[in-house]
């Protein structure tokens, strides 16, 4: 059974930074492409960033490109999302996703999901 647990969310003022973490149980973490998605109130869940199993490839949504960095530590079974210069429109529940089985940028492209961590950015 693979479980994903996100942490690091919170309430911050615009312009601040946050680092989200996602710890994955299971022995095959190092083989997974990992992703971050987010869902704002009343909106569909959307892609934020993804990283290949070796960290050799990273992918970002245009809305966060240049402000965010996805990284991973396979020894710790953890993937991170560093978000800088946060904006009120970044407010959402952020979800970690594991094991890409399809489109990198699509919800349907991942097999496992965490429960999410709330990020709220005040103006």
Backbone as CSV, one residue per row, in Angstrom:
resi,resn,N_x,N_y,N_z,CA_x,CA_y,CA_z,C_x,C_y,C_z
1,UNK,0.843,-1.182,0.000,0.000,0.000,0.000,0.886,1.242,0.000
2,UNK,0.660,2.127,-0.933,1.425,3.370,-1.011,0.611,4.483,-0.369
3,UNK,1.242,5.208,0.530,0.581,6.341,1.173,1.424,7.597,0.996
4,UNK,0.748,8.711,0.784,1.407,9.990,0.602,0.901,10.943,1.677
5,UNK,1.825,11.620,2.349,1.444,12.561,3.395,2.127,13.891,3.128
6,UNK,1.296,14.900,2.861,1.812,16.247,2.603,1.897,17.049,3.901
7,UNK,2.794,18.013,3.910,2.915,18.940,5.028,3.554,20.221,4.531
8,UNK,3.530,21.233,5.388,4.206,22.477,5.056,3.302,23.626,4.647
9,UNK,2.019,23.343,4.516,1.102,24.422,4.168,0.901,25.380,5.324
10,UNK,0.192,26.469,5.046,-0.075,27.434,6.105,-0.627,28.721,5.539
11,UNK,-0.760,29.706,6.440,-1.242,31.037,6.076,-0.050,31.982,6.059
12,UNK,0.194,32.583,4.905,1.332,33.490,4.766,0.909,34.736,4.009
13,UNK,1.613,35.840,4.204,1.302,37.051,3.429,1.871,36.949,2.022
14,UNK,1.290,37.688,1.130,1.795,37.713,-0.241,3.268,38.114,-0.245
15,UNK,4.023,37.459,-1.104,5.449,37.719,-1.202,6.321,36.772,-0.400
16,UNK,5.698,36.041,0.506,6.441,35.096,1.341,6.712,33.797,0.580
17,UNK,7.381,32.883,1.287,7.729,31.588,0.703,7.218,30.462,1.590
18,UNK,7.015,29.318,0.964,6.670,28.100,1.683,7.369,26.927,1.013
19,UNK,7.691,25.920,1.800,8.186,24.668,1.224,7.250,23.550,1.646
20,UNK,6.632,22.952,0.666,5.765,21.810,0.909,6.577,20.527,0.806
21,UNK,6.204,19.571,1.633,6.859,18.261,1.607,5.819,17.173,1.421
22,UNK,6.241,16.089,0.824,5.367,14.930,0.647,6.206,13.682,0.900
23,UNK,5.859,12.970,1.950,6.559,11.734,2.273,5.747,10.566,1.738
24,UNK,6.419,9.681,1.057,5.759,8.546,0.409,6.217,7.243,1.047
25,UNK,5.265,6.443,1.460,5.609,5.116,1.971,5.737,4.154,0.806
26,UNK,6.500,3.129,0.989,6.662,2.164,-0.099,8.100,2.137,-0.584
27,UNK,8.515,0.985,-1.033,9.915,0.801,-1.379,10.264,1.226,-2.793
28,UNK,9.277,1.588,-3.592,9.576,1.911,-4.981,9.484,3.399,-5.276
29,UNK,9.545,4.229,-4.231,9.452,5.685,-4.431,10.446,6.160,-5.463
30,UNK,11.648,5.638,-5.413,12.713,6.150,-6.284,12.422,5.898,-7.759
31,UNK,11.457,5.060,-8.057,11.120,4.790,-9.456,9.951,5.634,-9.949
32,UNK,9.316,6.380,-9.057,8.114,7.133,-9.408,8.437,8.508,-9.944
33,UNK,7.760,8.902,-10.993,7.650,10.324,-11.290,6.635,10.884,-10.303
34,UNK,6.959,12.021,-9.718,6.112,12.636,-8.698,5.558,13.965,-9.196
35,UNK,4.369,14.293,-8.724,3.758,15.543,-9.144,3.116,16.287,-7.987
36,UNK,2.931,17.577,-8.202,2.148,18.430,-7.303,1.013,19.035,-8.117
37,UNK,-0.163,19.008,-7.522,-1.339,19.637,-8.105,-1.956,20.527,-7.045
38,UNK,-2.878,21.393,-7.465,-3.572,22.225,-6.490,-5.014,22.427,-6.913
39,UNK,-5.843,22.696,-5.916,-7.254,22.940,-6.189,-7.732,24.092,-5.336
40,UNK,-8.131,25.156,-6.006,-8.671,26.322,-5.336,-10.179,26.143,-5.183
41,UNK,-10.788,26.851,-4.226,-12.236,26.723,-4.024,-13.010,27.011,-5.300
42,UNK,-13.900,26.095,-5.645,-14.734,26.287,-6.818,-14.053,26.030,-8.145
43,UNK,-12.815,25.555,-8.098,-12.076,25.313,-9.342,-11.648,23.853,-9.425
44,UNK,-11.275,23.457,-10.622,-10.799,22.103,-10.820,-9.349,21.973,-10.342
45,UNK,-8.980,20.770,-10.015,-7.609,20.499,-9.627,-6.703,20.703,-10.856
46,UNK,-5.585,21.384,-10.634,-4.699,21.700,-11.747,-3.260,21.328,-11.442
47,UNK,-2.541,21.071,-12.508,-1.139,20.714,-12.421,-0.306,21.889,-11.939
48,UNK,0.692,21.602,-11.088,1.614,22.627,-10.622,3.043,22.310,-11.074
49,UNK,3.513,21.103,-10.730,4.887,20.737,-11.058,5.041,19.222,-10.999
50,UNK,6.083,18.725,-11.649,6.392,17.293,-11.603,7.888,17.100,-11.745
51,UNK,8.347,15.944,-11.288,9.772,15.639,-11.336,9.940,14.158,-11.646
52,UNK,10.872,13.857,-12.532,11.109,12.467,-12.904,11.796,11.712,-11.773
53,UNK,11.869,10.395,-11.901,12.398,9.573,-10.819,13.848,9.924,-10.492
54,UNK,14.616,10.315,-11.494,16.021,10.641,-11.277,16.248,12.119,-11.012
55,UNK,15.164,12.884,-11.043,15.249,14.348,-10.929,15.919,14.976,-12.148
56,UNK,16.083,14.190,-13.186,16.699,14.729,-14.388,15.780,15.620,-15.200
57,UNK,14.477,15.460,-14.986,13.505,16.273,-15.707,12.510,16.869,-14.724
58,UNK,12.218,18.134,-14.929,11.201,18.802,-14.124,10.232,19.521,-15.053
59,UNK,9.018,19.694,-14.571,7.954,20.287,-15.366,7.193,21.264,-14.470
60,UNK,6.807,22.392,-15.039,6.106,23.399,-14.260,4.940,23.981,-15.041
61,UNK,3.902,24.342,-14.292,2.820,25.124,-14.880,3.326,26.546,-15.091
62,UNK,2.818,27.196,-16.109,3.239,28.569,-16.387,2.984,29.487,-15.195
63,UNK,1.938,29.194,-14.442,1.551,30.066,-13.333,2.575,30.069,-12.194
64,UNK,3.411,29.047,-12.107,4.389,28.982,-11.019,5.825,28.973,-11.519
65,UNK,6.012,28.871,-12.818,7.368,28.793,-13.383,8.157,30.035,-12.998
66,UNK,9.382,29.825,-12.550,10.225,30.940,-12.134,10.061,31.310,-10.672
67,UNK,8.988,30.837,-10.043,8.756,31.121,-8.614,8.817,29.855,-7.765
68,UNK,8.782,28.716,-8.406,8.714,27.461,-7.656,9.771,26.490,-8.138
69,UNK,10.174,25.614,-7.223,11.150,24.580,-7.543,10.706,23.264,-6.936
70,UNK,10.618,22.241,-7.769,10.312,20.910,-7.283,11.616,20.130,-7.165
71,UNK,11.736,19.363,-6.111,12.932,18.562,-5.899,12.555,17.290,-5.157
72,UNK,13.494,16.372,-5.041,13.201,15.124,-4.348,14.447,14.602,-3.672
73,UNK,14.221,13.834,-2.626,15.290,13.142,-1.920,14.875,11.677,-1.848
74,UNK,15.419,10.876,-2.719,14.988,9.478,-2.778,15.386,8.696,-1.530
75,UNK,16.429,9.147,-0.848,16.837,8.473,0.383,15.811,8.683,1.493
76,UNK,15.059,9.777,1.393,14.051,10.102,2.399,12.628,9.864,1.899
77,UNK,12.501,9.329,0.698,11.161,9.109,0.118,10.317,10.382,0.149
78,UNK,10.934,11.487,-0.163,10.271,12.779,-0.026,10.432,13.617,-1.277
79,UNK,9.357,14.278,-1.642,9.388,15.260,-2.717,8.989,16.610,-2.122
80,UNK,9.606,17.665,-2.629,9.402,19.008,-2.098,8.890,19.944,-3.189
81,UNK,8.191,20.954,-2.744,7.811,22.049,-3.630,8.119,23.355,-2.899
82,UNK,9.165,24.014,-3.341,9.527,25.316,-2.788,8.795,26.380,-3.588
83,UNK,8.009,27.189,-2.911,7.245,28.243,-3.588,7.668,29.594,-3.035
84,UNK,8.079,30.472,-3.919,8.536,31.805,-3.537,7.613,32.865,-4.129
85,UNK,7.738,34.059,-3.583,6.937,35.196,-4.069,5.473,34.787,-4.228
86,UNK,4.934,34.230,-3.178,3.564,33.732,-3.230,2.567,34.853,-3.479
87,UNK,1.511,34.491,-4.196,0.457,35.426,-4.551,-0.871,34.922,-3.984
88,UNK,-1.832,35.811,-3.790,-3.147,35.351,-3.317,-3.759,34.275,-4.220
89,UNK,-3.476,34.342,-5.502,-4.035,33.339,-6.420,-3.373,31.966,-6.282
90,UNK,-2.345,31.881,-5.464,-1.750,30.574,-5.164,-2.523,29.840,-4.058
91,UNK,-3.480,30.520,-3.460,-4.283,29.906,-2.407,-5.026,28.693,-2.942
92,UNK,-4.816,27.547,-2.290,-5.419,26.297,-2.758,-5.020,25.181,-1.800
93,UNK,-5.654,24.052,-1.969,-5.173,22.824,-1.344,-4.186,22.201,-2.311
94,UNK,-3.008,21.884,-1.818,-1.947,21.321,-2.657,-1.858,19.812,-2.406
95,UNK,-1.881,19.069,-3.499,-1.863,17.615,-3.445,-0.597,17.052,-4.071
96,UNK,-0.089,16.042,-3.438,1.050,15.294,-3.959,0.519,14.080,-4.714
97,UNK,1.153,13.759,-5.822,0.736,12.609,-6.621,1.953,11.755,-6.956
98,UNK,1.745,10.456,-6.993,2.868,9.546,-7.219,2.568,8.538,-8.313
99,UNK,3.616,8.099,-8.949,3.612,7.094,-9.991,2.815,7.537,-11.207
100,UNK,3.512,8.164,-12.088,2.886,8.590,-13.333,2.519,7.382,-14.184
101,UNK,1.262,7.362,-14.606,0.767,6.276,-15.448,0.212,6.800,-16.755
102,UNK,0.341,8.118,-16.923,-0.200,8.726,-18.146,0.378,10.099,-18.342
103,UNK,-0.475,11.030,-18.714,-0.065,12.403,-18.987,0.502,13.062,-17.730
104,UNK,1.706,13.585,-17.842,2.373,14.240,-16.708,1.553,15.370,-16.133
105,UNK,0.812,16.066,-16.995,0.103,17.278,-16.616,-1.355,17.042,-16.226
106,UNK,-1.755,15.789,-16.211,-3.166,15.472,-15.995,-3.396,14.740,-14.683
107,UNK,-4.546,15.004,-14.064,-4.927,14.301,-12.845,-4.950,12.801,-13.081
108,UNK,-5.432,12.397,-14.217,-5.549,10.970,-14.530,-4.201,10.315,-14.797
109,UNK,-3.151,11.116,-14.799,-1.832,10.577,-15.091,-1.083,10.001,-13.905
110,UNK,-1.707,9.975,-12.728,-1.028,9.504,-11.519,-1.889,8.476,-10.795
111,UNK,-1.210,7.503,-10.203,-1.934,6.423,-9.552,-2.290,6.735,-8.100
112,UNK,-1.383,7.377,-7.381,-1.572,7.570,-5.940,-1.641,9.064,-5.595
113,UNK,-2.448,9.367,-4.570,-2.657,10.757,-4.166,-2.617,10.897,-2.657
114,UNK,-2.140,12.058,-2.207,-2.218,12.395,-0.807,-3.525,13.102,-0.486
115,UNK,-3.668,13.486,0.773,-4.893,14.136,1.238,-4.853,15.645,1.083
116,UNK,-3.686,16.186,0.842,-3.578,17.609,0.580,-3.162,18.429,1.783
117,UNK,-2.586,19.590,1.508,-2.223,20.547,2.546,-2.656,21.928,2.080
118,UNK,-3.267,22.685,2.986,-3.850,23.981,2.627,-2.772,25.062,2.608
119,UNK,-2.762,25.818,1.532,-1.923,27.009,1.427,-2.849,28.205,1.242
120,UNK,-2.714,29.178,2.124,-3.513,30.389,2.033,-2.573,31.582,2.014
121,UNK,-2.709,32.402,0.990,-1.855,33.577,0.833,-2.732,34.820,0.974
122,UNK,-2.435,35.617,1.957,-3.224,36.821,2.195,-2.643,38.001,1.425
123,UNK,-3.523,38.881,1.020,-3.084,40.050,0.233,-2.742,41.225,1.134
